[in-house]
CSV table of C-alpha atoms and ligand atoms in Angstrom, one decimal:
chain,number,residue,atom,x,y,z
N,265,MET,CA,-22.1,4.0,19.4
N,266,SER,CA,-25.8,3.2,19.2
N,267,ARG,CA,-27.5,0.4,21.1
N,268,PHE,CA,-28.4,-1.1,17.7
N,269,PHE,CA,-24.8,-1.8,16.5
N,270,ALA,CA,-24.0,-5.5,16.0
N,271,GLU,CA,-22.2,-6.8,19.0
N,272,ARG,CA,-19.4,-8.3,17.0
N,273,TYR,CA,-18.3,-4.8,15.8
N,274,GLN,CA,-18.6,-3.0,19.1
N,275,GLN,CA,-15.0,-3.6,20.2
N,276,MET,CA,-13.5,-3.4,16.8
N,277,GLU,CA,-11.0,-0.5,16.2
N,278,ALA,CA,-11.3,1.1,12.8
N,279,TYR,CA,-8.3,1.9,10.7
N,280,VAL,CA,-7.1,5.5,11.2
N,281,PRO,CA,-6.1,7.1,7.9
N,282,GLY,CA,-3.3,9.6,7.8
N,283,GLU,CA,-4.6,13.1,8.5
N,284,GLN,CA,-5.7,15.4,5.6
N,285,PRO,CA,-5.9,18.8,7.5
N,286,LYS,CA,-7.3,21.8,5.8
N,287,ASP,CA,-6.3,24.5,8.3
N,288,MET,CA,-3.3,25.6,6.3
N,289,GLU,CA,-1.2,24.6,3.3
N,290,TYR,CA,1.2,21.8,4.3
N,291,ILE,CA,3.9,20.0,2.5
N,292,LYS,CA,2.2,16.7,2.7
N,293,LEU,CA,4.6,13.8,3.4
N,294,ASN,CA,2.3,11.7,5.5
N,295,THR,CA,0.3,9.3,3.3
N,296,ASN,CA,2.7,8.1,0.6
N,297,GLU,CA,0.9,9.7,-2.2
N,298,SER,CA,2.8,10.6,-5.4
N,299,PRO,CA,4.0,14.2,-5.7
N,300,PHE,CA,3.4,13.9,-9.4
N,301,PRO,CA,0.1,14.1,-11.4
N,302,PRO,CA,-1.2,11.3,-13.6
N,303,ALA,CA,0.3,11.2,-17.1
N,304,PRO,CA,-1.0,13.9,-19.5
N,305,SER,CA,-2.7,11.2,-21.7
N,306,VAL,CA,-4.5,10.0,-18.6
N,307,VAL,CA,-5.7,13.5,-17.7
N,308,GLU,CA,-6.9,13.9,-21.3
N,309,ALA,CA,-8.9,10.7,-21.2
N,310,VAL,CA,-11.7,12.3,-19.3
N,311,THR,CA,-13.9,14.1,-21.8
N,312,SER,CA,-17.4,15.7,-21.2
N,313,GLU,CA,-18.7,12.8,-23.3
N,314,GLN,CA,-17.3,10.4,-20.8
N,315,ILE,CA,-18.8,12.3,-18.0
N,316,GLU,CA,-22.2,12.2,-19.7
N,317,MET,CA,-21.8,8.4,-19.9
N,318,LEU,CA,-22.0,8.3,-16.1
N,319,ARG,CA,-25.7,7.8,-16.4
N,320,LEU,CA,-24.8,4.2,-17.3
N,321,TYR,CA,-23.5,1.6,-14.9
N,322,PRO,CA,-19.8,0.7,-15.4
N,323,ASP,CA,-18.8,-2.7,-16.8
N,324,PRO,CA,-18.9,-5.0,-13.7
N,325,THR,CA,-16.4,-7.4,-15.3
N,326,CYS,CA,-13.9,-4.6,-15.8
N,327,GLY,CA,-13.1,-6.4,-19.0
N,328,GLY,CA,-11.1,-3.8,-20.8
N,329,LEU,CA,-9.0,-2.9,-17.8
N,330,ARG,CA,-8.3,-6.5,-16.9
N,331,ALA,CA,-7.2,-7.3,-20.4
N,332,LYS,CA,-4.8,-4.4,-20.3
N,333,LEU,CA,-3.4,-5.3,-16.9
N,334,ALA,CA,-3.1,-8.9,-17.9
N,335,SER,CA,-1.0,-8.0,-21.0
N,336,LEU,CA,1.3,-6.0,-18.9
N,337,TYR,CA,2.3,-9.1,-17.0
N,338,GLY,CA,1.7,-11.7,-19.7
N,339,TYR,CA,-1.3,-13.2,-17.9
N,340,ASP,CA,-5.0,-13.7,-18.9
N,341,PRO,CA,-7.7,-11.3,-17.8
N,342,GLU,CA,-9.0,-14.2,-15.7
N,343,ASN,CA,-5.9,-13.9,-13.5
N,344,ILE,CA,-6.7,-10.3,-12.6
N,345,PHE,CA,-9.2,-9.1,-9.9
N,346,VAL,CA,-9.9,-5.4,-9.9
N,347,THR,CA,-11.1,-3.6,-6.9
N,348,ASN,CA,-11.9,-0.1,-5.5
N,349,GLY,CA,-8.4,0.5,-4.0
N,350,SER,CA,-6.3,-2.5,-3.0
N,351,ASP,CA,-7.7,-2.2,0.5
N,352,ASP,CA,-10.9,-3.8,-0.9
N,353,ALA,CA,-8.8,-6.6,-2.4
N,354,LEU,CA,-7.2,-7.2,1.0
N,355,ASN,CA,-10.6,-7.2,2.7
N,356,PHE,CA,-11.9,-9.8,0.3
N,357,ILE,CA,-8.8,-11.9,0.8
N,358,PHE,CA,-9.4,-12.0,4.6
N,359,MET,CA,-13.0,-12.8,3.9
N,360,ALA,CA,-12.3,-15.6,1.5
N,361,TYR,CA,-9.2,-17.3,3.0
N,362,GLY,CA,-9.0,-16.4,6.7
N,363,SER,CA,-11.1,-19.1,8.2
N,364,LYS,CA,-8.1,-20.9,9.7
N,365,GLY,CA,-6.6,-17.7,11.0
N,366,ALA,CA,-4.1,-15.2,9.6
N,367,ILE,CA,-0.5,-14.2,10.3
N,368,PHE,CA,1.5,-11.1,9.5
N,369,PRO,CA,4.3,-9.1,11.0
N,370,ASP,CA,3.8,-7.0,14.2
N,371,ILE,CA,5.0,-4.0,12.3
N,372,THR,CA,3.3,-3.7,9.0
N,373,TYR,CA,0.3,-2.1,7.3
N,374,GLY,CA,-2.2,-1.3,10.0
N,375,PHE,CA,-5.2,-2.4,8.0
N,376,TYR,CA,-4.4,-6.1,8.1
N,377,LYS,CA,-5.4,-6.2,11.8
N,378,VAL,CA,-8.6,-4.3,11.1
N,379,PHE,CA,-9.6,-6.6,8.2
N,380,ALA,CA,-8.9,-9.6,10.4
N,381,GLU,CA,-11.2,-8.2,13.1
N,382,LEU,CA,-13.9,-7.1,10.7
N,383,ASN,CA,-14.0,-10.6,9.2
N,384,GLY,CA,-13.8,-12.5,12.5
N,385,VAL,CA,-10.4,-13.9,11.5
N,386,PRO,CA,-8.2,-14.9,14.4
N,387,TYR,CA,-4.7,-13.5,13.8
N,388,ARG,CA,-1.2,-13.7,15.1
N,389,GLU,CA,1.4,-10.9,14.7
N,390,ILE,CA,5.0,-12.2,14.3
N,391,PRO,CA,7.6,-9.8,15.6
N,392,LEU,CA,10.1,-8.4,13.1
N,393,ARG,CA,13.7,-9.1,14.0
N,394,GLU,CA,15.5,-6.4,16.0
N,395,ASP,CA,16.8,-4.9,12.7
N,396,PHE,CA,13.2,-4.7,11.4
N,397,THR,CA,13.7,-7.5,8.9
N,398,ILE,CA,11.2,-10.4,8.5
N,399,ASP,CA,12.4,-13.8,9.5
N,400,PRO,CA,11.1,-16.1,6.8
N,401,ALA,CA,11.5,-19.2,9.1
N,402,GLU,CA,8.7,-17.9,11.3
N,403,TYR,CA,6.3,-18.1,8.3
N,404,MET,CA,7.2,-21.7,7.2
N,405,GLY,CA,4.5,-24.4,7.3
N,406,GLN,CA,1.9,-22.3,9.1
N,407,ASP,CA,-1.2,-23.5,7.3
N,408,GLN,CA,-2.8,-20.1,7.8
N,409,LEU,CA,-3.5,-17.1,5.6
N,410,ILE,CA,-0.2,-15.2,5.4
N,411,LEU,CA,0.1,-11.4,4.6
N,412,ILE,CA,3.4,-9.9,3.8
N,413,ALA,CA,3.8,-6.3,2.5
N,414,ASN,CA,6.9,-6.3,0.3
N,415,PRO,CA,8.4,-3.7,0.6
N,416,ASN,CA,7.0,-3.6,4.1
N,417,ALA,CA,5.4,-0.5,5.6
N,418,PRO,CA,6.3,1.6,7.4
N,419,THR,CA,9.8,0.3,7.3
N,420,GLY,CA,10.3,0.4,3.5
N,421,MET,CA,12.4,-2.7,3.7
N,422,SER,CA,12.2,-5.5,1.2
N,423,MET,CA,12.4,-9.2,1.5
N,424,ASP,CA,14.1,-11.2,-1.2
N,425,MET,CA,12.0,-13.1,-3.6
N,426,GLY,CA,13.7,-16.5,-2.9
N,427,ALA,CA,12.6,-16.2,0.8
N,428,ILE,CA,9.1,-15.4,-0.3
N,429,GLU,CA,9.0,-18.3,-2.7
N,430,ASP,CA,10.1,-20.6,0.2
N,431,ILE,CA,7.2,-19.3,2.3
N,432,ILE,CA,4.7,-19.9,-0.6
N,433,ARG,CA,6.0,-23.4,-1.1
N,434,SER,CA,5.9,-24.4,2.5
N,435,ASN,CA,2.3,-23.2,2.9
N,436,SER,CA,0.8,-25.0,0.0
N,437,ASN,CA,-2.5,-25.5,1.8
N,438,SER,CA,-3.1,-21.9,2.6
N,439,ILE,CA,-3.0,-18.5,0.8
N,440,VAL,CA,0.0,-16.3,0.8
N,441,ALA,CA,-0.8,-12.7,-0.2
N,442,ILE,CA,2.0,-10.4,-1.1
N,443,ASP,CA,1.0,-6.8,-0.9
N,444,GLU,CA,3.2,-4.9,-3.4
N,445,ALA,CA,1.8,-1.4,-2.9
N,446,TYR,CA,5.4,-0.1,-3.0
N,447,VAL,CA,7.2,-2.6,-5.2
N,448,ASP,CA,7.7,-0.2,-8.1
N,449,PHE,CA,10.0,2.0,-6.1
N,450,GLY,CA,12.7,-0.6,-5.8
N,451,GLY,CA,11.5,-4.0,-4.7
N,452,GLN,CA,11.3,-7.3,-6.5
N,453,SER,CA,7.8,-8.3,-7.7
N,454,CYS,CA,6.4,-11.7,-7.2
N,455,ALA,CA,4.1,-11.3,-10.1
N,456,SER,CA,6.0,-13.8,-12.1
N,457,LEU,CA,5.4,-16.5,-9.5
N,458,VAL,CA,1.6,-16.3,-10.0
N,459,SER,CA,1.7,-18.9,-12.8
N,460,LYS,CA,3.8,-21.2,-10.7
N,461,TYR,CA,1.8,-21.4,-7.4
N,462,ASP,CA,-2.0,-21.8,-7.0
N,463,ASN,CA,-1.8,-20.4,-3.4
N,464,LEU,CA,-0.3,-17.0,-4.2
N,465,LEU,CA,-2.0,-13.7,-4.6
N,466,VAL,CA,-0.1,-10.6,-5.5
N,467,VAL,CA,-1.8,-7.3,-4.6
N,468,ARG,CA,-1.2,-4.0,-6.3
N,469,THR,CA,-2.5,-0.5,-6.1
N,470,TYR,CA,-2.7,2.6,-8.3
N,471,SER,CA,-2.5,4.8,-5.2
N,472,LYS,CA,1.3,5.1,-4.9
N,473,SER,CA,3.3,4.4,-8.1
N,474,ARG,CA,0.4,5.2,-10.5
N,475,ASN,CA,-0.2,8.7,-9.0
N,476,MET,CA,-3.9,8.0,-8.5
N,477,ALA,CA,-4.7,7.6,-4.8
N,478,GLY,CA,-7.9,9.7,-5.4
N,479,GLY,CA,-9.1,7.4,-8.1
N,480,ARG,CA,-9.3,4.3,-5.9
N,481,LEU,CA,-8.0,1.4,-7.9
N,482,GLY,CA,-6.3,-1.8,-6.8
N,483,TYR,CA,-6.0,-5.3,-8.2
N,484,ALA,CA,-4.9,-8.7,-7.2
N,485,MET,CA,-3.2,-11.3,-9.5
N,486,GLY,CA,-3.6,-15.0,-9.0
N,487,ASN,CA,-4.6,-18.4,-10.2
N,488,VAL,CA,-7.9,-18.4,-12.1
N,489,GLN,CA,-9.7,-20.3,-9.3
N,490,LEU,CA,-8.6,-17.8,-6.7
N,491,ILE,CA,-9.8,-14.9,-8.8
N,492,ARG,CA,-13.2,-16.6,-9.2
N,493,ASP,CA,-13.5,-16.9,-5.4
N,494,LEU,CA,-12.7,-13.2,-5.0
N,495,GLU,CA,-15.1,-12.2,-7.9
N,496,LYS,CA,-17.9,-14.1,-6.1
N,497,LEU,CA,-17.4,-12.0,-3.0
N,498,LYS,CA,-17.2,-8.8,-5.0
N,499,TYR,CA,-20.4,-9.6,-6.9
N,500,SER,CA,-22.0,-10.3,-3.5
N,501,THR,CA,-20.9,-6.9,-2.1
N,502,ASN,CA,-20.8,-4.3,-4.8
N,503,PRO,CA,-20.3,-5.4,-8.4
N,504,TYR,CA,-20.1,-1.8,-9.7
N,505,CYS,CA,-17.4,-0.7,-7.2
N,506,ILE,CA,-15.1,0.6,-10.0
N,507,ASN,CA,-16.7,3.7,-11.4
N,508,ARG,CA,-16.6,4.6,-15.1
N,509,LEU,CA,-14.1,7.4,-14.8
N,510,THR,CA,-11.7,5.5,-12.7
N,511,MET,CA,-11.8,2.6,-15.1
N,512,LEU,CA,-11.1,4.9,-18.0
N,513,LEU,CA,-8.2,6.6,-16.2
N,514,ALA,CA,-6.9,3.2,-15.1
N,515,GLU,CA,-6.8,1.9,-18.7
N,516,ALA,CA,-5.1,5.0,-19.9
N,517,THR,CA,-2.6,4.5,-17.1
N,518,VAL,CA,-1.5,1.1,-18.4
N,519,ASP,CA,-0.8,2.7,-21.8
N,520,ALA,CA,1.4,5.3,-20.2
N,521,ASP,CA,3.5,2.9,-18.3
N,522,ARG,CA,6.8,4.5,-19.2
N,523,TYR,CA,5.8,7.8,-17.7
N,524,TYR,CA,5.1,6.1,-14.4
N,525,GLN,CA,8.4,4.2,-14.5
N,526,ASP,CA,10.1,7.6,-14.9
N,527,CYS,CA,8.2,9.0,-11.9
N,528,CYS,CA,9.3,6.1,-9.8
N,529,LYS,CA,12.9,6.6,-10.8
N,530,GLU,CA,12.7,10.2,-9.8
N,531,VAL,CA,11.2,9.3,-6.4
N,532,ALA,CA,14.1,6.8,-5.9
N,533,ARG,CA,16.7,9.5,-6.7
N,534,THR,CA,15.0,12.0,-4.3
N,535,ARG,CA,14.8,9.2,-1.7
N,536,ALA,CA,18.5,8.6,-1.9
N,537,TRP,CA,19.3,12.3,-1.6
N,538,THR,CA,17.0,12.7,1.4
N,539,ALA,CA,18.3,9.6,3.1
N,540,GLN,CA,21.8,10.9,2.7
N,541,ALA,CA,20.9,14.4,4.1
N,542,LEU,CA,19.1,12.9,7.1
N,543,THR,CA,22.0,10.6,7.8
N,544,GLU,CA,24.4,13.6,7.8
N,545,LEU,CA,22.1,15.2,10.4
N,546,GLY,CA,22.6,12.1,12.6
N,547,PHE,CA,19.4,10.4,11.8
N,548,GLN,CA,19.1,6.6,11.7
N,549,VAL,CA,17.4,5.8,8.3
N,550,LEU,CA,16.2,2.3,7.4
N,551,PRO,CA,17.2,1.2,3.9
N,552,SER,CA,14.0,1.9,1.9
N,553,ASP,CA,12.8,0.4,-1.4
N,554,ALA,CA,9.5,2.4,-1.1
N,555,ASN,CA,8.4,6.0,-1.7
N,556,PHE,CA,9.0,6.9,1.9
N,557,LEU,CA,11.8,6.8,4.5
N,558,PHE,CA,11.5,5.5,8.1
N,559,ALA,CA,13.9,7.5,10.2
N,560,LYS,CA,14.8,8.1,13.8
N,561,ALA,CA,16.1,11.6,14.9
N,562,PRO,CA,19.3,11.9,17.0
N,563,ASP,CA,17.9,13.7,20.1
N,564,ILE,CA,14.2,14.0,19.7
N,565,GLY,CA,11.4,11.5,19.9
N,566,GLY,CA,9.2,10.6,16.9
N,567,GLY,CA,6.1,12.2,18.4
N,568,GLU,CA,8.0,15.4,19.2
N,569,LEU,CA,9.5,15.6,15.7
N,570,TYR,CA,6.1,15.1,14.1
N,571,ILE,CA,4.7,18.0,16.1
N,572,ALA,CA,7.6,20.3,15.4
N,573,LEU,CA,7.4,19.6,11.7
N,574,LYS,CA,3.6,20.1,11.7
N,575,ALA,CA,4.0,23.4,13.4
N,576,ARG,CA,6.3,24.4,10.5
N,577,GLY,CA,4.0,23.3,7.8
N,578,ILE,CA,5.3,19.8,7.1
N,579,LEU,CA,3.2,16.7,7.7
N,580,VAL,CA,4.8,13.3,8.3
N,581,ARG,CA,3.4,10.2,9.9
N,582,HIS,CA,4.1,9.0,13.4
N,583,PHE,CA,2.9,5.7,14.9
N,584,GLY,CA,2.2,5.1,18.5
N,585,ASN,CA,3.4,1.5,18.6
N,586,PRO,CA,6.2,1.5,21.3
N,587,ARG,CA,8.6,-0.4,19.0
N,588,ILE,CA,8.6,2.3,16.5
N,589,ALA,CA,7.6,5.4,18.5
N,590,ASP,CA,11.1,6.9,18.0
N,591,TYR,CA,10.6,7.0,14.2
N,592,VAL,CA,8.7,9.0,11.7
N,593,ARG,CA,7.6,7.9,8.3
N,594,ILE,CA,8.4,10.5,5.6
N,595,THR,CA,6.9,10.3,2.2
N,596,VAL,CA,9.3,11.2,-0.6
N,597,GLY,CA,8.0,14.3,-2.3
N,598,THR,CA,9.5,16.3,-5.1
N,599,ALA,CA,13.2,17.3,-4.9
N,600,GLN,CA,12.1,20.8,-4.0
N,601,GLN,CA,9.8,19.7,-1.2
N,602,MET,CA,12.5,17.5,0.3
N,603,GLU,CA,15.1,20.3,0.2
N,604,ARG,CA,12.6,22.4,2.2
N,605,PHE,CA,11.9,19.5,4.5
N,606,ILE,CA,15.7,19.1,5.2
N,607,GLU,CA,16.0,22.8,5.9
N,608,ILE,CA,13.3,22.6,8.5
N,609,VAL,CA,14.6,19.5,10.0
N,610,LYS,CA,17.9,21.3,10.4
N,611,GLU,CA,16.1,24.1,12.3
N,612,ILE,CA,14.5,21.5,14.6
N,613,VAL,CA,17.5,19.2,15.4
N,614,GLY,CA,20.0,22.1,15.4
N,615,GLY,CA,21.9,20.5,12.5
N,616,GLY,CA,22.2,24.0,11.0
N,617,SER,CA,25.3,24.5,13.1
N,618,LEU,CA,27.0,21.3,11.9
I,790,LIG,C1,-1.4,2.4,0.6
I,790,LIG,C2,-1.3,0.9,0.9
I,790,LIG,C3,-2.3,0.0,0.4
I,790,LIG,C4,-3.6,0.4,-0.2
I,790,LIG,O1,-4.0,1.4,-0.7
I,790,LIG,P1,-5.3,1.7,-1.6
I,790,LIG,O2,-5.2,3.1,-1.7
I,790,LIG,O3,-6.5,1.1,-0.9
I,790,LIG,O4,-5.0,0.9,-2.9
I,790,LIG,C5,-2.2,-1.3,0.7
I,790,LIG,N1,-1.1,-1.8,1.3
I,790,LIG,C6,-0.2,-1.0,1.7
I,790,LIG,C7,1.0,-1.6,2.4
I,790,LIG,C8,-0.2,0.4,1.6
I,790,LIG,O5,0.7,1.1,2.1
């Protein structure tokens, strides 16, 4: 750190992304990317003509894309805020609505804490219950910015929409942001509540269920006034943050919605198979509605399992937080990748002899 760095950032701990090692070829089950490519029509959308167009700035209003996304949900383009990955949307939400403080679960997406610190937002982490569920009662009438990932990460567990609606209703003077990064894999979306509540933001990403983590596209849905607030912050930061090619791919993605629904179904099938196989090997597996499983091995710690898997060419994610240190988070890959994963797990936990 240099002696010039603003004091308010000196103690801040940056988010640590999942590793992307290049030393060998891994089966990569550590960052919840899709094992499938974008739809063929999306791949074909990029032509050399489009690449030549890169000399021009992209449309800062993202008009075409917002119109397409809006029609997908039956909303107006003015209800859609498009960002460079949903992380950007979340950052702007903390920036815009965090002045009275923020609350979120103790075990959830690690970035919320970082955004709170970056934006000088005081925050409180509410412990999940012993079984890793969220207790809605803890979030009632808080009058602070509330962040809930649904399904939650890294547990994969969903909250029911009725409980979320109660939280939204009981915090009518503050914003409730529902992060639906994983909802397409089995959760219940709150998108339909956007027209009902002026304090709700639903945040979505192309990184998981739209097979486009490398394209960087996210969006938030909300009341027109909220979207205007967020647009103001975006226009004060980087109005051109969605590049032309990503915008083009993102529009083609909306048109190929069926393809992505099929990919999500395939992930859900493979998830069920993998969960069953792990359970038979004595693992404790949390019920997941996401594209990953959160699982605890019978006789080996999470950190040890992570290392043993890595040595055998499989990357999963392990978190140091003591409450979940026994667990690893396993992204659901292709059926073939997961068969290989289970074979290797058997070698490690000795389940081959069962
Ligand atoms: C992956 C993820 C995101 C954001 O990802 P982007 O790639 O920035 O869109 C947001 N929230 C949760 C819970 C995630 O797991």
